[in-house]
Every structure is written in structure tokens, then in C-alpha cells.
Amino acid sequence: AATAFDVPALEAALQVALLMGPAVEVFEGVLAPALVAMGHQWATGISGVGEEHLATQAIFTAARELVRLVQPGPHSPRLLLACVDGETHEVPIYGVALHAARRGWSATLLGARTPPPALEAALHHMAPAAVGLSVTVSVQDVDPEALFARYGAACGRTPWIVGGASAERYREAIEAAGGRVGLAGEDLSEFLSRARPRAR
């Protein structure tokens, strides 16, 4: 549908996809692979920029709707999610939001390219119980140690975890700044369990 610029057909297909099962499975089995496939088609010249942008926006709209639908109640702990400064790949934070919802956490997504001052401002106003950052590609044009030190300062005493394809590369800098590296669902589960505020 995207390659034919058929917006109604694309939206109808995505609405059907949203009903195919549990949110995490729909995201990991349908939406995320569709984004990867569309990116591959663009990179290999099968589709153009217009088709890629159309499909990407439609899929992200569906992912946002999926995240919205599974949010737990207003008294659930909040996880603030963002991509590190310079990072444009937002897909992972949608997956994390869905996994967190399954564990009783609400998620707020700040999106791509979130610099430390913007994260700090959001933390100040929202007071989340934890922060999750995503780094998919290598950090560019900045010293990673300095960058993650700034994220550590922005998070202060709020627990924070960094995931994504490049997270392991920066483990030393992240841990030196007080953060944690999470590379699998089990890491996220353990992190959220430890970060969950205790009942008073």
C-alpha cells in the first residue's frame, strides 16, 4: 500500500495489525519488522523517500496508538524514555514502553535526539520513577564519556538504563556516570523491579 501511496489501504492494514494479538507481539512481530523492511526497500532503491516516509509515519502512528492503549492506571510508576542526543532511531523506545506496560509501568516518550538539558527539564516537571535511554548507532561529534556524564547529572538520583544496539560499546562510560546497560528483556525487567517505588 505504501509503494502505491494508498493511504487508506495502509491505515486499514495497520488497524488490522493492531488487533492481531498482545501489544508486545504485534509490535515485535508486525510493526518493527515492517519499519525495517521499509528502510531496506528505500536503501536498495525499491521504494523512494516518499513511500518510506509515508509508511514510517503510518507505522509510528500505529505504534503510538498501541502504547497509548496499554498504559496502566494513573497511579502506576512512570518510565521516561528518550533517544540520546543525535540518535534518530525511535523504534526501540516504543518496544520498551510496551514491555514496561506489561510490567505495570506507564511510559512517556520524549523521542529522538533528546539532549541532557531537555531530559533534565522533563525529569524536573514529571518526576518519573526511572529513565530509559536508547543508543542504536555510534555517538557522533561528542565524547561519549562526557555525553553520558551529562545524562548521569541530568538523571541525578533517578535510576537510569541505556539500551540499544550500541549500548554495550559505551558500558564503561554509562556505568561510570551511574547508569546501567540493559541488553535484553530480562535486564529491563530486573531494572524496573529494582526501580519500582516501594509502597509506603
Short mmCIF file of C-alpha atoms in Angstrom, two decimals:
data_model
loop_
_atom_site.label_atom_id
_atom_site.label_comp_id
_atom_site.label_asym_id
_atom_site.label_seq_id
_atom_site.Cartn_x
_atom_site.Cartn_y
_atom_site.Cartn_z
CA ALA A 1 0.00 0.00 0.00
CA ALA A 2 2.85 2.41 0.82
CA THR A 3 4.54 1.90 -2.55
CA ALA A 4 1.25 2.81 -4.24
CA PHE A 5 0.73 5.82 -1.93
CA ASP A 6 -2.58 4.21 -0.93
CA VAL A 7 -3.03 5.81 2.49
CA PRO A 8 -6.48 4.31 3.28
CA ALA A 9 -5.23 0.79 2.46
CA LEU A 10 -2.09 1.29 4.56
CA GLU A 11 -4.07 2.59 7.53
CA ALA A 12 -6.61 -0.24 7.21
CA ALA A 13 -3.81 -2.83 7.18
CA LEU A 14 -2.27 -1.29 10.29
CA GLN A 15 -5.63 -1.22 12.10
CA VAL A 16 -5.99 -4.94 11.39
CA ALA A 17 -2.44 -5.49 12.68
CA LEU A 18 -3.29 -3.78 15.97
CA LEU A 19 -5.94 -6.46 16.59
CA MET A 20 -3.68 -9.44 15.90
CA GLY A 21 -2.69 -10.17 19.48
CA PRO A 22 -0.95 -8.81 22.59
CA ALA A 23 0.69 -5.41 22.14
CA VAL A 24 4.31 -6.55 22.50
CA GLU A 25 3.81 -9.36 19.98
CA VAL A 26 2.10 -7.01 17.49
CA PHE A 27 4.93 -4.52 17.80
CA GLU A 28 7.76 -7.05 17.59
CA GLY A 29 6.10 -9.30 15.02
CA VAL A 30 4.47 -6.75 12.71
CA LEU A 31 5.28 -3.07 13.24
CA ALA A 32 9.02 -3.17 13.94
CA PRO A 33 9.74 -5.64 11.09
CA ALA A 34 7.63 -3.51 8.73
CA LEU A 35 9.77 -0.47 9.58
CA VAL A 36 12.96 -2.45 8.98
CA ALA A 37 11.63 -3.79 5.66
CA MET A 38 10.60 -0.32 4.52
CA GLY A 39 14.03 1.06 5.39
CA HIS A 40 15.66 -1.78 3.44
CA GLN A 41 13.45 -1.10 0.41
CA TRP A 42 14.45 2.55 0.49
CA ALA A 43 18.16 1.75 0.94
CA THR A 44 18.12 -0.64 -2.02
CA GLY A 45 16.14 1.67 -4.30
CA ILE A 46 12.99 -0.46 -4.39
CA SER A 47 10.96 2.41 -2.95
CA GLY A 48 11.57 6.13 -2.81
CA VAL A 49 11.80 8.62 0.02
CA GLY A 50 8.11 9.50 -0.28
CA GLU A 51 6.95 5.92 0.16
CA GLU A 52 9.40 5.35 3.01
CA HIS A 53 8.25 8.48 4.84
CA LEU A 54 4.57 7.63 4.30
CA ALA A 55 4.97 4.11 5.66
CA THR A 56 7.18 5.20 8.54
CA GLN A 57 4.72 7.85 9.71
CA ALA A 58 1.78 5.46 9.46
CA ILE A 59 3.62 2.75 11.38
CA PHE A 60 4.75 5.18 14.08
CA THR A 61 1.17 6.41 14.42
CA ALA A 62 0.07 2.80 14.96
CA ALA A 63 2.90 2.23 17.46
CA ARG A 64 1.94 5.36 19.41
CA GLU A 65 -1.67 4.18 19.47
CA LEU A 66 -0.57 0.77 20.72
CA VAL A 67 1.47 2.37 23.52
CA ARG A 68 -1.45 4.63 24.45
CA LEU A 69 -3.90 1.73 24.61
CA VAL A 70 -1.84 -0.39 27.00
CA GLN A 71 -0.92 2.29 29.53
CA PRO A 72 -1.76 1.19 33.08
CA GLY A 73 -3.70 3.35 35.52
CA PRO A 74 -2.76 6.83 36.75
CA HIS A 75 -1.12 5.54 39.93
CA SER A 76 1.41 3.34 38.14
CA PRO A 77 5.12 4.23 38.27
CA ARG A 78 6.32 6.29 35.30
CA LEU A 79 9.22 5.46 32.99
CA LEU A 80 10.62 8.35 30.95
CA LEU A 81 12.03 7.17 27.60
CA ALA A 82 14.25 9.03 25.13
CA CYS A 83 16.90 8.56 22.48
CA VAL A 84 20.32 10.03 23.25
CA ASP A 85 21.38 13.26 21.59
CA GLY A 86 21.96 12.66 17.87
CA GLU A 87 20.05 9.36 17.83
CA THR A 88 17.23 9.30 15.28
CA HIS A 89 16.09 5.68 15.63
CA GLU A 90 12.99 5.78 17.84
CA VAL A 91 11.73 2.24 17.28
CA PRO A 92 13.41 0.71 20.36
CA ILE A 93 11.75 3.06 22.86
CA TYR A 94 8.30 2.03 21.63
CA GLY A 95 9.19 -1.59 22.30
CA VAL A 96 10.47 -0.69 25.77
CA ALA A 97 7.26 1.25 26.51
CA LEU A 98 5.19 -1.82 25.64
CA HIS A 99 7.35 -4.16 27.72
CA ALA A 100 7.14 -1.69 30.63
CA ALA A 101 3.34 -1.51 30.37
CA ARG A 102 3.20 -5.29 30.64
CA ARG A 103 5.01 -4.88 33.98
CA GLY A 104 2.62 -2.20 35.25
CA TRP A 105 4.63 0.90 34.28
CA SER A 106 3.34 3.95 32.41
CA ALA A 107 5.71 5.36 29.81
CA THR A 108 6.29 8.85 28.47
CA LEU A 109 8.31 9.04 25.26
CA LEU A 110 10.41 12.13 24.55
CA GLY A 111 11.52 10.74 21.19
CA ALA A 112 14.64 11.15 19.09
CA ARG A 113 17.69 13.36 19.71
CA THR A 114 16.97 14.27 23.34
CA PRO A 115 19.90 16.26 24.79
CA PRO A 116 20.69 16.07 28.52
CA PRO A 117 19.18 19.52 29.34
CA ALA A 118 15.85 18.51 27.76
CA LEU A 119 15.86 15.26 29.71
CA GLU A 120 16.66 17.14 32.92
CA ALA A 121 13.77 19.56 32.33
CA ALA A 122 11.37 16.66 31.75
CA LEU A 123 12.63 14.94 34.90
CA HIS A 124 12.10 18.12 36.90
CA HIS A 125 8.50 18.52 35.75
CA MET A 126 7.41 14.88 35.62
CA ALA A 127 9.41 13.22 38.42
CA PRO A 128 9.42 9.74 36.83
CA ALA A 129 10.48 6.71 38.85
CA ALA A 130 13.06 5.73 36.22
CA VAL A 131 14.61 6.75 32.89
CA GLY A 132 15.40 4.66 29.82
CA LEU A 133 17.73 5.89 27.06
CA SER A 134 18.32 4.33 23.65
CA VAL A 135 21.52 4.42 21.59
CA THR A 136 21.27 2.48 18.32
CA VAL A 137 24.12 3.96 16.27
CA SER A 138 27.52 5.19 17.40
CA VAL A 139 27.63 8.52 19.20
CA GLN A 140 28.89 11.18 16.77
CA ASP A 141 30.65 14.53 17.22
CA VAL A 142 30.85 14.30 21.00
CA ASP A 143 32.95 12.44 23.56
CA PRO A 144 30.76 9.53 24.76
CA GLU A 145 32.21 9.74 28.27
CA ALA A 146 31.26 13.41 28.53
CA LEU A 147 27.84 12.79 26.98
CA PHE A 148 26.86 10.03 29.39
CA ALA A 149 28.30 12.00 32.31
CA ARG A 150 25.83 14.76 31.38
CA TYR A 151 22.99 12.25 31.25
CA GLY A 152 24.03 10.97 34.65
CA ALA A 153 23.98 14.50 36.04
CA ALA A 154 20.58 15.13 34.42
CA CYS A 155 19.11 11.98 35.98
CA GLY A 156 20.55 12.73 39.41
CA ARG A 157 19.17 10.15 41.85
CA THR A 158 16.62 8.78 39.38
CA PRO A 159 17.63 5.26 38.23
CA TRP A 160 18.51 5.12 34.53
CA ILE A 161 19.25 2.42 32.00
CA VAL A 162 20.64 2.55 28.46
CA GLY A 163 19.74 0.01 25.79
CA GLY A 164 20.05 -0.32 22.04
CA ALA A 165 22.45 -1.81 19.53
CA SER A 166 25.37 0.43 20.61
CA ALA A 167 24.80 0.41 24.37
CA GLU A 168 27.40 -2.26 25.12
CA ARG A 169 30.06 -0.17 23.34
CA TYR A 170 29.56 2.58 25.94
CA ARG A 171 29.10 0.38 29.03
CA GLU A 172 32.13 1.80 30.84
CA ALA A 173 31.06 5.43 30.30
CA ILE A 174 27.44 4.67 31.22
CA GLU A 175 28.29 2.80 34.41
CA ALA A 176 30.87 5.42 35.41
CA ALA A 177 28.08 8.01 35.17
CA GLY A 178 25.78 5.98 37.41
CA GLY A 179 23.68 4.31 34.73
CA ARG A 180 23.07 0.72 33.80
CA VAL A 181 23.28 -1.08 30.47
CA GLY A 182 20.32 -3.26 29.51
CA LEU A 183 20.64 -5.54 26.51
CA ALA A 184 17.69 -7.91 26.92
CA GLY A 185 14.16 -8.08 28.25
CA GLU A 186 15.41 -9.73 31.43
CA ASP A 187 17.70 -6.75 32.09
CA LEU A 188 14.75 -4.38 31.71
CA SER A 189 12.54 -6.49 33.97
CA GLU A 190 15.16 -6.56 36.70
CA PHE A 191 15.81 -2.83 36.35
CA LEU A 192 12.11 -1.97 36.59
CA SER A 193 11.67 -4.27 39.56
CA ARG A 194 14.51 -2.53 41.42
CA ALA A 195 13.38 0.96 40.37
CA ARG A 196 9.71 0.47 41.29
CA PRO A 197 8.82 2.78 44.19
CA ARG A 198 8.09 0.86 47.37
CA ALA A 199 4.62 1.14 48.89
CA ARG A 200 4.57 3.31 51.97
#
